[in-house]
XYZ file of C-alpha atoms in Angstrom:
505
model
C 57.344 -141.327 1.667
C 54.890 -144.235 1.674
C 55.450 -147.863 0.916
C 53.222 -150.882 0.491
C 53.215 -154.048 2.576
C 55.528 -155.790 0.084
C 58.299 -153.428 1.187
C 58.338 -154.538 4.807
C 61.295 -156.408 6.201
C 59.467 -159.589 7.239
C 58.730 -162.363 4.696
C 55.559 -161.836 2.658
C 53.284 -164.556 1.313
C 50.908 -163.217 -1.390
C 48.390 -165.953 -0.624
C 48.453 -165.468 3.140
C 46.135 -162.482 2.989
C 43.423 -164.250 0.998
C 40.514 -166.238 2.472
C 40.644 -170.039 2.050
C 39.362 -171.482 -1.274
C 35.599 -172.064 -1.308
C 34.881 -169.124 0.993
C 33.369 -166.859 -1.671
C 29.795 -168.223 -1.476
C 29.942 -170.046 1.869
C 27.722 -167.662 3.908
C 24.223 -167.346 2.422
C 25.802 -166.955 -1.023
C 28.335 -164.422 0.277
C 31.983 -164.702 1.403
C 32.427 -166.487 4.741
C 34.332 -163.475 6.056
C 31.035 -161.579 6.035
C 29.848 -163.869 8.847
C 32.975 -163.088 10.910
C 32.652 -159.317 10.476
C 28.887 -159.343 10.988
C 29.371 -161.412 14.140
C 31.809 -158.849 15.490
C 29.319 -156.072 14.807
C 26.525 -158.011 16.551
C 28.466 -157.855 19.788
C 29.926 -154.388 19.252
C 26.433 -152.956 18.683
C 25.085 -155.059 21.568
C 27.559 -153.297 23.845
C 27.521 -149.825 22.277
C 23.775 -149.385 21.722
C 22.894 -151.369 24.822
C 24.863 -148.795 26.779
C 23.538 -145.914 24.622
C 19.925 -146.904 25.355
C 20.382 -146.243 29.060
C 23.105 -143.572 28.976
C 20.800 -140.538 28.724
C 18.487 -142.062 31.357
C 21.509 -142.611 33.631
C 22.622 -138.998 33.113
C 19.136 -137.655 33.878
C 18.328 -139.938 36.819
C 18.601 -138.584 40.362
C 21.889 -139.071 42.206
C 19.943 -140.883 44.938
C 18.923 -143.473 42.330
C 22.465 -143.983 41.058
C 22.298 -141.425 38.213
C 24.202 -138.196 37.634
C 21.259 -135.848 38.254
C 21.459 -133.821 35.022
C 18.651 -131.719 33.581
C 17.021 -133.757 30.714
C 18.102 -131.297 27.993
C 21.657 -131.271 29.368
C 21.658 -135.073 29.562
C 20.624 -135.275 25.893
C 23.282 -132.734 24.906
C 26.083 -134.546 26.756
C 24.956 -137.874 25.294
C 25.085 -136.355 21.800
C 28.523 -134.890 22.514
C 29.749 -138.358 23.453
C 28.491 -139.588 20.074
C 30.313 -136.691 18.407
C 33.573 -137.687 20.068
C 33.131 -141.356 19.073
C 32.852 -140.559 15.396
C 35.463 -137.782 15.361
C 38.036 -140.302 16.519
C 37.126 -142.493 13.537
C 39.255 -140.227 11.305
C 42.325 -141.105 13.357
C 41.213 -144.738 13.282
C 41.098 -144.773 9.486
C 44.502 -143.103 9.218
C 46.086 -145.516 11.702
C 44.752 -148.480 9.716
C 45.949 -147.119 6.354
C 49.380 -145.999 7.526
C 50.435 -147.957 10.644
C 48.296 -150.818 11.967
C 46.460 -152.337 9.026
C 42.716 -153.026 9.103
C 42.794 -156.273 11.071
C 44.915 -154.990 13.943
C 43.082 -151.634 14.044
C 39.784 -153.473 14.555
C 41.336 -155.815 17.128
C 42.832 -153.014 19.252
C 39.663 -150.985 18.875
C 37.627 -153.857 20.283
C 40.009 -154.235 23.218
C 39.688 -150.518 24.100
C 35.887 -150.712 23.841
C 35.761 -153.700 26.176
C 38.028 -151.935 28.695
C 35.791 -148.856 28.505
C 32.647 -150.815 29.307
C 34.374 -152.566 32.206
C 35.379 -149.125 33.522
C 31.768 -147.930 33.302
C 30.692 -150.933 35.344
C 32.483 -149.316 38.307
C 29.848 -147.236 40.167
C 31.649 -143.888 40.303
C 31.206 -140.775 38.143
C 34.956 -140.554 37.479
C 35.080 -144.065 35.986
C 32.064 -143.208 33.831
C 34.067 -140.498 32.081
C 37.150 -142.723 31.816
C 34.999 -145.468 30.294
C 33.375 -143.141 27.769
C 36.830 -141.933 26.697
C 38.080 -145.491 26.135
C 34.938 -146.462 24.235
C 35.272 -143.367 22.033
C 38.873 -144.229 21.141
C 38.070 -147.896 20.537
C 35.004 -147.253 18.409
C 36.986 -144.797 16.302
C 39.464 -147.568 15.528
C 36.896 -150.291 14.952
C 33.947 -148.788 13.091
C 35.473 -147.368 9.869
C 37.863 -150.272 9.448
C 35.475 -153.164 9.914
C 33.185 -151.612 7.283
C 36.153 -151.245 4.912
C 36.994 -154.913 5.480
C 33.472 -155.821 4.366
C 34.068 -153.887 1.147
C 37.306 -155.832 0.534
C 35.337 -159.084 0.385
C 33.793 -158.040 -2.954
C 35.009 -156.818 -6.320
C 33.817 -153.334 -7.242
C 31.376 -154.622 -9.891
C 30.068 -157.543 -7.788
C 26.245 -157.346 -7.860
C 26.142 -158.931 -4.367
C 27.880 -155.920 -2.826
C 24.844 -153.888 -1.682
C 23.089 -157.087 -0.567
C 26.206 -158.027 1.410
C 26.205 -154.686 3.197
C 22.499 -155.160 3.921
C 23.228 -158.548 5.546
C 26.128 -157.001 7.437
C 23.809 -154.263 8.652
C 21.276 -156.893 9.678
C 23.991 -158.389 11.887
C 24.644 -154.962 13.377
C 21.002 -154.625 14.277
C 20.706 -158.041 15.890
C 23.059 -156.524 18.457
C 21.099 -153.279 18.432
C 17.952 -155.252 19.237
C 19.409 -157.515 21.917
C 21.606 -154.969 23.714
C 18.891 -152.655 25.101
C 16.764 -155.635 26.173
C 19.500 -156.754 28.554
C 21.021 -153.447 29.628
C 17.690 -151.638 30.154
C 16.262 -154.448 32.269
C 19.425 -154.616 34.401
C 19.618 -150.819 34.599
C 16.039 -150.453 35.827
C 15.954 -153.463 38.162
C 19.548 -153.832 39.400
C 21.213 -150.468 38.763
C 22.710 -148.616 35.796
C 26.199 -150.018 36.272
C 24.882 -153.578 36.018
C 23.649 -152.621 32.558
C 27.098 -151.320 31.669
C 28.565 -154.646 32.867
C 26.428 -156.545 30.362
C 27.818 -154.309 27.598
C 31.369 -155.226 28.682
C 30.666 -158.970 28.494
C 29.110 -158.548 25.033
C 32.159 -156.791 23.587
C 34.448 -159.485 25.001
C 32.410 -162.147 23.186
C 32.710 -160.182 19.948
C 36.498 -160.036 20.204
C 36.762 -163.784 20.744
C 34.745 -164.674 17.632
C 36.650 -162.097 15.554
C 40.030 -163.637 16.369
C 38.723 -167.175 15.790
C 37.366 -166.226 12.346
C 40.315 -164.165 11.112
C 41.415 -166.673 8.439
C 38.260 -165.919 6.442
C 39.067 -162.209 6.096
C 40.653 -160.356 3.212
C 43.025 -157.553 4.196
C 44.246 -159.189 7.402
C 47.956 -158.601 6.702
C 50.030 -157.392 9.634
C 51.219 -154.199 7.953
C 49.196 -151.306 6.640
C 48.423 -151.232 2.917
C 50.002 -147.782 2.559
C 52.434 -148.065 5.469
C 54.748 -145.253 6.463
C 58.480 -145.757 6.098
C 60.114 -146.942 9.374
C 61.506 -143.531 10.380
C 58.260 -141.750 9.539
C 56.282 -144.395 11.412
C 58.378 -144.023 14.579
C 58.017 -140.246 14.370
C 54.244 -140.530 13.866
C 53.849 -142.894 16.839
C 55.807 -140.540 19.107
C 53.746 -137.551 17.951
C 50.498 -139.439 18.584
C 51.553 -140.438 22.103
C 52.789 -136.938 22.850
C 49.633 -135.350 21.461
C 47.379 -137.551 23.572
C 49.411 -136.818 26.704
C 49.412 -133.061 25.990
C 45.670 -133.011 25.344
C 44.948 -134.928 28.554
C 47.186 -132.633 30.607
C 45.726 -129.452 29.092
C 42.136 -130.635 29.527
C 42.813 -131.530 33.159
C 44.426 -128.159 33.847
C 41.574 -126.202 32.242
C 39.012 -128.276 34.146
C 40.799 -127.637 37.459
C 40.918 -123.903 36.696
C 37.176 -123.985 36.026
C 37.349 -122.924 32.369
C 36.606 -126.290 30.739
C 33.029 -126.810 31.877
C 30.793 -129.537 30.476
C 28.925 -126.961 28.393
C 32.104 -125.573 26.844
C 33.383 -129.075 26.120
C 30.149 -129.866 24.261
C 30.452 -126.626 22.270
C 34.092 -127.395 21.441
C 33.195 -130.848 20.107
C 30.450 -129.334 17.949
C 32.922 -126.815 16.506
C 35.429 -129.578 15.737
C 32.702 -131.712 14.140
C 31.993 -128.844 11.699
C 35.627 -128.042 10.914
C 36.940 -131.623 10.610
C 34.974 -132.754 7.521
C 35.666 -129.451 5.724
C 39.395 -129.876 6.314
C 39.354 -133.547 5.434
C 37.514 -133.042 2.151
C 40.009 -130.282 1.283
C 42.969 -132.600 1.984
C 41.537 -135.379 -0.178
C 40.651 -133.055 -3.075
C 44.176 -131.599 -3.081
C 46.177 -134.795 -2.410
C 48.584 -135.783 -5.231
C 47.757 -139.432 -4.450
C 44.151 -138.858 -5.617
C 43.695 -139.173 -9.387
C 41.501 -136.869 -11.485
C 38.832 -139.559 -11.905
C 38.829 -140.261 -8.152
C 38.509 -136.545 -7.472
C 35.499 -136.393 -9.780
C 33.771 -139.102 -7.752
C 34.391 -137.202 -4.527
C 32.127 -134.327 -5.642
C 28.853 -136.313 -5.544
C 30.111 -137.901 -2.345
C 29.769 -134.476 -0.669
C 26.012 -134.641 -1.378
C 25.760 -138.140 0.107
C 27.711 -136.901 3.128
C 25.236 -134.088 3.785
C 22.288 -136.464 3.322
C 23.823 -138.734 5.950
C 24.138 -135.779 8.335
C 20.444 -134.926 7.935
C 19.296 -138.508 8.508
C 21.601 -139.329 11.400
C 20.632 -136.135 13.196
C 17.198 -137.796 13.455
C 18.467 -141.344 14.016
C 20.669 -140.571 16.998
C 17.809 -138.893 18.785
C 16.254 -142.340 19.044
C 18.717 -142.705 21.943
C 18.328 -139.200 23.413
C 15.170 -137.101 23.027
C 13.044 -140.096 22.020
C 14.265 -142.009 25.078
C 13.429 -139.049 27.306
C 10.000 -138.734 25.677
C 9.388 -142.468 26.105
C 10.407 -142.401 29.769
C 8.088 -139.495 30.633
C 5.253 -139.408 28.098
C 4.774 -142.931 26.748
C 3.141 -145.969 28.242
C 5.548 -148.780 29.007
C 3.118 -151.616 28.572
C 1.715 -153.583 25.649
C -1.170 -156.041 26.040
C -0.757 -155.925 29.806
C 3.007 -156.563 29.734
C 5.099 -153.854 31.434
C 8.642 -153.201 30.182
C 11.511 -150.749 30.859
C 11.484 -147.539 28.790
C 14.893 -148.491 27.394
C 13.270 -151.389 25.544
C 11.866 -148.929 23.019
C 15.399 -148.726 21.617
C 15.217 -152.459 20.885
C 12.241 -151.840 18.581
C 14.533 -149.914 16.241
C 17.011 -152.793 16.099
C 14.204 -155.347 15.687
C 12.772 -153.551 12.669
C 16.178 -153.314 11.061
C 16.835 -157.028 11.640
C 13.522 -157.857 9.966
C 13.814 -155.344 7.138
C 17.503 -155.770 6.173
C 17.101 -159.256 4.589
C 13.946 -158.090 2.805
C 15.837 -155.134 1.339
C 18.857 -157.327 0.506
C 16.643 -159.847 -1.274
C 14.837 -157.096 -3.149
C 18.102 -155.617 -4.459
C 19.349 -159.037 -5.576
C 16.044 -159.785 -7.315
C 16.005 -156.407 -9.081
C 19.679 -156.633 -10.084
C 20.544 -153.745 -12.399
C 16.933 -152.479 -12.214
C 17.279 -151.463 -8.557
C 17.160 -147.734 -7.698
C 20.368 -145.769 -7.930
C 22.299 -145.533 -4.641
C 21.566 -141.810 -4.357
C 17.804 -142.439 -4.542
C 18.030 -145.173 -1.897
C 19.803 -142.684 0.355
C 17.269 -139.936 -0.391
C 14.315 -142.191 0.450
C 16.048 -143.121 3.707
C 16.399 -139.460 4.677
C 12.728 -138.810 3.887
C 11.627 -141.778 6.019
C 13.758 -140.448 8.883
C 12.018 -137.092 8.652
C 8.593 -138.746 8.555
C 9.437 -140.662 11.748
C 9.695 -137.316 13.567
C 6.679 -135.795 11.825
C 4.640 -138.766 13.065
C 5.395 -137.725 16.664
C 3.608 -134.410 16.103
C 0.247 -136.195 16.232
C 0.346 -137.800 19.724
C 2.180 -134.849 21.318
C -0.183 -132.133 20.015
C -2.520 -130.576 22.562
C -0.582 -131.941 25.551
C 1.932 -130.327 27.917
C 3.987 -131.609 30.840
C 4.495 -135.214 31.875
C 0.895 -136.023 32.777
C -0.176 -137.456 29.414
C 0.920 -140.897 28.259
C 0.775 -141.788 24.567
C 0.204 -145.363 23.438
C 3.359 -147.387 22.863
C 2.404 -147.888 19.208
C 3.203 -144.260 18.351
C 6.886 -144.603 19.247
C 7.046 -148.081 17.753
C 5.575 -146.711 14.502
C 8.127 -143.912 14.495
C 10.923 -146.439 14.941
C 9.522 -148.545 12.071
C 9.901 -145.619 9.664
C 13.305 -144.779 11.107
C 14.495 -148.377 10.896
C 13.561 -148.744 7.231
C 15.221 -145.424 6.476
C 18.363 -146.543 8.290
C 18.601 -149.790 6.317
C 18.234 -147.922 3.016
C 20.650 -145.105 3.820
C 23.433 -146.781 5.779
C 23.828 -149.887 3.596
C 23.810 -147.871 0.372
C 25.978 -145.155 1.901
C 28.652 -147.522 3.206
C 28.650 -149.501 -0.048
C 28.957 -146.310 -2.132
C 31.760 -145.087 0.122
C 33.864 -148.200 -0.452
C 33.401 -147.760 -4.241
C 33.956 -143.989 -4.407
C 36.944 -143.964 -2.041
C 40.329 -143.017 -3.533
C 42.671 -145.992 -3.174
C 45.181 -144.062 -1.076
C 42.412 -143.098 1.385
C 40.432 -146.363 1.525
C 39.906 -146.661 5.272
C 40.040 -142.900 5.754
C 37.151 -142.346 3.332
C 35.026 -144.705 5.423
C 36.175 -142.649 8.394
C 34.920 -139.589 6.507
C 31.502 -141.280 6.260
C 31.598 -141.611 10.021
C 32.498 -137.925 10.252
C 28.995 -137.308 8.897
C 27.783 -139.090 12.027
C 30.056 -136.885 14.151
C 28.626 -133.758 12.515
C 25.067 -135.060 13.003
C 25.792 -135.585 16.694
C 27.536 -132.232 16.958
C 24.490 -130.436 15.581
C 22.239 -132.553 17.780
C 24.273 -131.600 20.871
C 23.240 -127.978 20.300
C 19.668 -128.481 19.065
C 18.593 -130.803 21.890
C 19.338 -128.011 24.357
C 15.933 -126.562 23.456
C 14.161 -129.881 24.056
C 11.622 -129.291 26.812
C 11.833 -125.517 26.322
C 9.668 -125.539 23.180
C 6.553 -127.609 22.577
C 7.082 -131.217 21.505
C 5.035 -130.788 18.289
C 7.213 -127.831 17.272
C 10.446 -129.648 18.143
C 9.678 -132.868 16.297
C 7.774 -131.164 13.463
C 10.475 -128.673 12.457
C 13.333 -131.198 12.689
C 11.361 -133.793 10.732
C 10.399 -131.298 8.006
C 14.032 -130.272 7.488
C 15.059 -133.917 6.971
C 12.266 -134.468 4.440
C 13.361 -131.347 2.537
C 16.963 -132.625 2.354
C 15.772 -135.981 1.005
C 13.714 -134.277 -1.698
C 16.740 -132.143 -2.653
C 18.864 -135.274 -3.164
C 16.156 -136.744 -5.421
C 16.193 -133.509 -7.450
C 19.978 -133.942 -7.913
C 19.606 -137.585 -9.038
C 20.439 -136.998 -12.771
C 23.747 -135.303 -11.914
C 24.563 -137.877 -9.217
C 23.992 -140.785 -11.625
C 26.392 -139.220 -14.151
C 29.175 -138.495 -11.667
C 29.045 -141.490 -9.296
C 30.339 -144.145 -11.758
C 30.945 -147.065 -10.950
C 28.203 -146.742 -8.322
C 24.784 -147.856 -9.613
């Protein structure tokens, strides 16, 4: 049995959960709470992508240099598996917010776990690296789906500012994505990898502080969950969660000691889970008695958007794996005589998204109801992602080994296409998710969007194993062509998507 927050035992003030009067247009014409949530994401992305920019380089670096000494393809696969785990946990994060913690507390505890994980990675031992990655995975799974859902709660469903608000929110994300690699890559190359991880820890701490200070401007900050479990069911659920985590940890440790749970098998297991999880989750939502017939009808086109997100993010996440490896071995790290760490290439992606997000937001506001349908925005984003890989075919053709060095502008140009595609797809995708989500699965539907990222990483964890074993033109060309084909397929489905995605425009 489920109950709403008005059924809890503590006193309830209906006004306590609403932002102060005058907040609705206080931040660049948007609710002031958008500034609080965007500020949190600045620092969360600073820490997460700052660490991600150097993670594959740390894995692949020699042990003598402070790295873990992995083969480059293995390093890329393990890095992708970590991304898979991060976004798989987001399903549990959405459920915990909907049923136990509430959005505000889920985001708060998620941020605390992330900060602890980065502090653990600052300790220069391999064991603490794995502990840190586990904590960051759990924390990100709590934070990411719920902070995006909180952005959606700032707007009414038919508010024309909604897509523009998500674009501004995504601009905030990418300020962190731009700044993080600048700091962590410089520290990693000049002072040691764990100094870079330390900078990520400080960034996440700053994000938590501003989030708590700005909480009064947020909608949905009530202490209880919107669809909270009854007390007995909640106690039972908490005990099962604790017991499940303890059992999993014990079993994983035992299998590792016995030599069965190798790194390769763990990567394969995460890929398998990333395929099964969204299939199961869609089935649960389609069959749930708490989902109405009209809500179920809107879930069908959402499956198409989900698959489009998988195709795009398979390309996007390689900006922090295969593209980083390519940049570190086959790209010049100087522009106009200025030499920079290879990890700074990751900042180019964030920089383009910072610059492009307000342009896109302004364009959607100016066009109003004449703007492209959300499905077409997503399709164009997928196509741009594919083109970013196809572009890499040109400078890598006719070259083998690590002797050749392409001009920096090739990778920067690739990231420009990828950045524009990311702004189009992620802002429209997250906005559509908050509008298509069944009410009883609000946060969990956003978690399902993040499952598309888990599946993208799961597929990537397998595909990147052939990186370096086939020619670079073949690798980037085939992957890019597949993404373009998916984008064109979504455009072909546009008439059906427009009919079935109401109230999404």
